[in-house]
Short mmCIF file of C-alpha atoms in Angstrom, two decimals:
data_model
loop_
_atom_site.label_atom_id
_atom_site.label_comp_id
_atom_site.label_asym_id
_atom_site.label_seq_id
_atom_site.Cartn_x
_atom_site.Cartn_y
_atom_site.Cartn_z
CA UNK A 1 -43.75 110.06 -174.52
CA UNK A 2 -40.28 109.39 -173.21
CA UNK A 3 -37.58 111.46 -174.83
CA UNK A 4 -35.83 109.39 -177.50
CA UNK A 5 -32.06 109.43 -177.76
CA UNK A 6 -31.12 112.17 -180.26
CA UNK A 7 -30.52 111.00 -183.81
CA UNK A 8 -27.06 111.61 -185.23
CA UNK A 9 -26.60 114.08 -188.02
CA UNK A 10 -29.52 116.39 -187.32
CA UNK A 11 -29.30 119.19 -189.82
CA UNK A 12 -29.81 122.81 -188.68
CA UNK A 13 -32.84 124.42 -190.26
CA UNK A 14 -34.88 121.22 -190.53
CA UNK A 15 -36.57 121.24 -187.15
CA UNK A 16 -33.54 119.51 -185.70
CA UNK A 17 -30.43 120.18 -183.68
CA UNK A 18 -26.73 119.57 -184.19
CA UNK A 19 -25.01 116.54 -182.74
CA UNK A 20 -24.71 116.75 -178.95
CA UNK A 21 -21.79 116.05 -176.65
CA UNK A 22 -23.51 112.81 -175.66
CA UNK A 23 -23.41 111.67 -179.29
CA UNK A 24 -19.86 112.69 -180.18
CA UNK A 25 -18.19 111.96 -176.86
CA UNK A 26 -16.37 115.30 -177.01
CA UNK A 27 -16.76 118.33 -174.80
CA UNK A 28 -17.14 121.54 -176.87
CA UNK A 29 -13.70 123.05 -177.39
CA UNK A 30 -11.85 119.85 -176.53
CA UNK A 31 -9.59 117.85 -178.78
CA UNK A 32 -11.29 115.14 -180.83
CA UNK A 33 -11.27 111.64 -179.47
CA UNK A 34 -8.64 109.31 -180.94
CA UNK A 35 -9.68 107.35 -184.00
CA UNK A 36 -11.84 104.46 -182.80
CA UNK A 37 -11.07 100.83 -183.37
CA UNK A 38 -13.49 98.43 -185.02
CA UNK A 39 -17.06 99.59 -184.47
CA UNK A 40 -19.95 97.71 -182.91
CA UNK A 41 -21.45 94.78 -184.75
CA UNK A 42 -24.53 95.51 -186.92
CA UNK A 43 -27.80 94.72 -185.19
CA UNK A 44 -30.79 92.87 -186.60
CA UNK A 45 -34.05 94.48 -185.46
CA UNK A 46 -36.52 91.70 -184.70
CA UNK A 47 -40.29 91.71 -185.06
CA UNK A 48 -42.15 91.12 -181.80
CA UNK A 49 -45.74 91.00 -180.63
CA UNK A 50 -46.61 93.68 -178.09
CA UNK A 51 -49.69 92.05 -176.64
CA UNK A 52 -52.62 90.98 -178.84
CA UNK A 53 -53.12 94.31 -180.58
CA UNK A 54 -49.69 95.61 -181.63
CA UNK A 55 -46.50 94.49 -183.33
CA UNK A 56 -43.01 95.99 -183.13
CA UNK A 57 -40.99 95.68 -186.33
CA UNK A 58 -38.14 97.35 -188.23
CA UNK A 59 -38.85 100.60 -190.04
CA UNK A 60 -39.91 100.39 -193.71
CA UNK A 61 -40.24 102.96 -196.46
CA UNK A 62 -43.96 102.25 -196.35
CA UNK A 63 -43.96 104.08 -193.00
CA UNK A 64 -43.74 107.53 -194.61
CA UNK A 65 -47.38 108.30 -193.73
CA UNK A 66 -46.45 107.82 -190.07
CA UNK A 67 -43.59 110.29 -190.46
CA UNK A 68 -45.97 112.76 -192.08
CA UNK A 69 -48.47 112.40 -189.23
CA UNK A 70 -45.77 112.81 -186.60
CA UNK A 71 -44.42 115.91 -188.33
CA UNK A 72 -47.73 117.67 -187.63
CA UNK A 73 -47.50 117.04 -183.88
CA UNK A 74 -46.36 120.10 -181.88
CA UNK A 75 -44.00 118.07 -179.66
CA UNK A 76 -42.60 115.06 -181.54
CA UNK A 77 -40.36 117.07 -183.93
CA UNK A 78 -38.86 118.87 -180.91
CA UNK A 79 -37.47 115.67 -179.35
CA UNK A 80 -36.72 113.64 -182.49
CA UNK A 81 -35.47 114.22 -186.02
CA UNK A 82 -38.95 113.85 -187.49
CA UNK A 83 -38.85 116.52 -190.22
CA UNK A 84 -41.00 119.59 -189.72
CA UNK A 85 -42.11 120.85 -192.11
CA UNK A 86 -42.61 117.51 -193.84
CA UNK A 87 -41.11 116.59 -197.18
CA UNK A 88 -40.91 113.16 -198.76
CA UNK A 89 -37.14 113.43 -199.17
CA UNK A 90 -36.67 114.31 -195.50
CA UNK A 91 -39.03 111.53 -194.44
CA UNK A 92 -37.08 108.98 -196.49
CA UNK A 93 -33.87 110.24 -194.88
CA UNK A 94 -35.45 109.75 -191.46
CA UNK A 95 -36.27 106.12 -192.23
CA UNK A 96 -32.76 105.53 -193.57
CA UNK A 97 -31.36 106.94 -190.32
CA UNK A 98 -33.25 104.27 -188.40
CA UNK A 99 -31.68 101.61 -190.61
CA UNK A 100 -28.26 103.21 -190.08
CA UNK A 101 -28.64 103.16 -186.32
CA UNK A 102 -29.12 99.38 -186.39
CA UNK A 103 -26.38 98.90 -188.96
CA UNK A 104 -23.87 100.81 -186.81
CA UNK A 105 -24.85 99.07 -183.58
CA UNK A 106 -26.29 102.24 -182.01
CA UNK A 107 -29.54 100.56 -181.08
CA UNK A 108 -32.80 98.92 -182.05
CA UNK A 109 -35.36 101.27 -183.64
CA UNK A 110 -38.89 99.83 -183.91
CA UNK A 111 -42.05 101.02 -185.59
CA UNK A 112 -45.17 100.30 -183.52
CA UNK A 113 -47.86 98.81 -185.76
CA UNK A 114 -51.51 98.10 -185.02
CA UNK A 115 -52.20 94.44 -185.74
CA UNK A 116 -55.75 94.64 -187.09
CA UNK A 117 -54.96 96.94 -190.03
CA UNK A 118 -51.12 97.03 -190.02
CA UNK A 119 -51.18 100.78 -189.52
CA UNK A 120 -48.02 102.22 -187.90
CA UNK A 121 -48.91 104.44 -184.95
CA UNK A 122 -45.61 105.30 -183.30
CA UNK A 123 -42.02 104.36 -182.55
CA UNK A 124 -39.91 102.96 -179.74
CA UNK A 125 -36.16 102.51 -179.53
CA UNK A 126 -33.60 100.78 -177.35
CA UNK A 127 -30.30 102.69 -177.52
CA UNK A 128 -27.00 101.03 -176.65
CA UNK A 129 -24.33 103.75 -176.72
CA UNK A 130 -23.70 103.34 -172.99
CA UNK A 131 -23.91 99.56 -172.98
CA UNK A 132 -20.14 99.20 -172.32
CA UNK A 133 -20.93 100.90 -168.97
CA UNK A 134 -23.87 98.55 -168.39
CA UNK A 135 -26.64 100.99 -169.34
CA UNK A 136 -29.13 101.34 -172.19
CA UNK A 137 -31.87 103.90 -172.70
CA UNK A 138 -35.39 103.75 -174.09
CA UNK A 139 -37.48 106.35 -175.87
CA UNK A 140 -40.83 106.32 -177.60
CA UNK A 141 -43.47 108.50 -179.24
CA UNK A 142 -47.02 108.00 -180.48
CA UNK A 143 -49.19 109.92 -182.90
CA UNK A 144 -52.17 111.72 -181.42
CA UNK A 145 -54.80 109.17 -182.49
CA UNK A 146 -52.89 106.31 -180.83
CA UNK A 147 -52.67 107.86 -177.37
CA UNK A 148 -54.75 106.69 -174.47
CA UNK A 149 -55.22 103.18 -175.90
CA UNK A 150 -52.52 101.26 -174.05
CA UNK A 151 -50.08 101.39 -176.97
CA UNK A 152 -47.19 102.92 -175.05
CA UNK A 153 -47.60 100.53 -172.13
CA UNK A 154 -47.66 97.46 -174.40
CA UNK A 155 -44.63 98.58 -176.42
CA UNK A 156 -42.57 99.67 -173.43
CA UNK A 157 -43.33 96.49 -171.48
CA UNK A 158 -42.34 94.34 -174.48
CA UNK A 159 -39.02 96.05 -175.20
CA UNK A 160 -38.17 96.32 -171.50
CA UNK A 161 -38.70 92.60 -170.90
CA UNK A 162 -36.79 91.68 -174.06
CA UNK A 163 -33.84 93.93 -173.17
CA UNK A 164 -33.56 92.61 -169.63
CA UNK A 165 -34.22 88.92 -170.26
CA UNK A 166 -32.95 88.21 -173.75
CA UNK A 167 -30.21 90.82 -174.11
CA UNK A 168 -29.18 90.82 -170.44
CA UNK A 169 -28.90 94.63 -170.20
CA UNK A 170 -27.99 95.43 -166.56
CA UNK A 171 -29.77 98.81 -166.38
CA UNK A 172 -32.46 100.51 -168.46
CA UNK A 173 -33.14 104.25 -168.33
CA UNK A 174 -35.98 106.53 -169.38
CA UNK A 175 -35.92 110.34 -169.52
CA UNK A 176 -39.32 111.99 -169.05
CA UNK A 177 -40.23 115.65 -168.76
CA UNK A 178 -41.73 116.38 -165.30
CA UNK A 179 -45.05 117.59 -166.77
CA UNK A 180 -45.58 114.27 -168.59
CA UNK A 181 -47.42 112.46 -165.82
CA UNK A 182 -48.98 109.92 -168.20
CA UNK A 183 -45.58 108.62 -169.33
CA UNK A 184 -44.31 108.66 -165.74
CA UNK A 185 -47.26 106.55 -164.63
CA UNK A 186 -46.68 104.03 -167.45
CA UNK A 187 -42.99 103.74 -166.54
CA UNK A 188 -43.79 103.16 -162.87
CA UNK A 189 -46.48 100.61 -163.70
CA UNK A 190 -43.90 98.57 -165.59
CA UNK A 191 -41.41 98.76 -162.72
CA UNK A 192 -39.20 101.77 -163.45
CA UNK A 193 -38.30 103.87 -160.43
CA UNK A 194 -37.82 107.62 -160.48
CA UNK A 195 -34.27 108.36 -159.36
CA UNK A 196 -34.05 112.12 -159.63
CA UNK A 197 -34.31 115.29 -161.69
CA UNK A 198 -31.66 116.24 -164.24
CA UNK A 199 -31.82 120.03 -164.57
CA UNK A 200 -31.39 121.45 -168.06
CA UNK A 201 -30.64 117.95 -169.33
CA UNK A 202 -31.89 118.13 -172.91
CA UNK A 203 -32.41 120.69 -175.63
CA UNK A 204 -36.10 120.68 -176.58
CA UNK A 205 -36.89 123.22 -179.28
CA UNK A 206 -35.25 126.49 -178.27
CA UNK A 207 -34.69 125.78 -174.59
CA UNK A 208 -32.98 123.44 -172.19
CA UNK A 209 -35.50 121.27 -170.35
CA UNK A 210 -35.35 119.32 -167.11
CA UNK A 211 -35.75 115.56 -167.35
CA UNK A 212 -36.77 113.11 -164.66
CA UNK A 213 -34.70 109.93 -164.90
CA UNK A 214 -36.38 106.56 -164.36
CA UNK A 215 -34.43 103.31 -164.14
CA UNK A 216 -35.03 99.58 -163.95
CA UNK A 217 -32.29 97.11 -163.06
CA UNK A 218 -31.99 93.57 -164.33
CA UNK A 219 -32.32 92.24 -160.76
CA UNK A 220 -35.15 94.54 -159.62
CA UNK A 221 -37.85 91.90 -159.94
CA UNK A 222 -40.57 90.71 -162.30
CA UNK A 223 -41.50 92.46 -165.51
CA UNK A 224 -44.82 91.43 -167.09
CA UNK A 225 -45.29 88.70 -164.51
CA UNK A 226 -42.04 86.86 -165.24
CA UNK A 227 -38.82 86.97 -163.27
CA UNK A 228 -35.95 88.93 -164.77
CA UNK A 229 -32.84 86.78 -164.88
CA UNK A 230 -29.39 88.16 -165.54
CA UNK A 231 -27.56 86.66 -168.48
#
C-alpha cells in the first residue's frame, strides 16, 4: 500500500487525526492564510478498466461492506480515515468525503472493483493539491483478500498512465514506508524511481514514520508499453 493523502476533517477519537499542515497550508502558530479566491473546478471521476479483471469507478454507498472490511485491517485505518471501530454512520461519512474531494477539486478517488462479481476490493486516489506546482500524488490500499493478485499493479498502472497521458500531470509522487517492499517493487515495475527518504514525514497511528518518496515524470518514458506525451 502507498500512503494515501490524508482526508480533510478527520475527527479525533475516530481512529483518525486532525488536519495537517499540508492540508491547511498553515504552519502551526502562524496567521491564517488570506481568504482564497474561487476554488478549483469540480471533478468528474471516470470509470476505467484496469486490465481484464478490475474496474476503477467512483465510490458508491453500496461500498459500505468494503469500508467495513478495511476497518478490520490493522494498518489501513492508520493511514486513511477508514473508521475504526466501524459504524454505518461513520462509513457513510467516509463515502461522502470521497464525493466531496472530487466536488472540491482535491482529487480523483476511485474504488477498485473486481470485474467478475463487481466486488469492491480496495481504493486508489490521484490527489491534485500540488498541481499548481506541477505535482500530483497517488495513494492506494487493498483489503487482505485482494493482496498478491496483481490488483495494486493493475490499478496503479492505469491511474498513472491516465494522469500522465490524458491529464498531462508533469510529476507523480508516491510515499511508501521503507518496510513495504511489495509496494516499492510495484512502483518500480511501473517506472517510478526512488528519490530519497523523508524522515518523520507522516503521522501513522501514534508515531511519526519515515516515507520513501518515489516519482515518475511525464517525460521519463513509456508507461504500460506506450509513450508518455506531455500535453
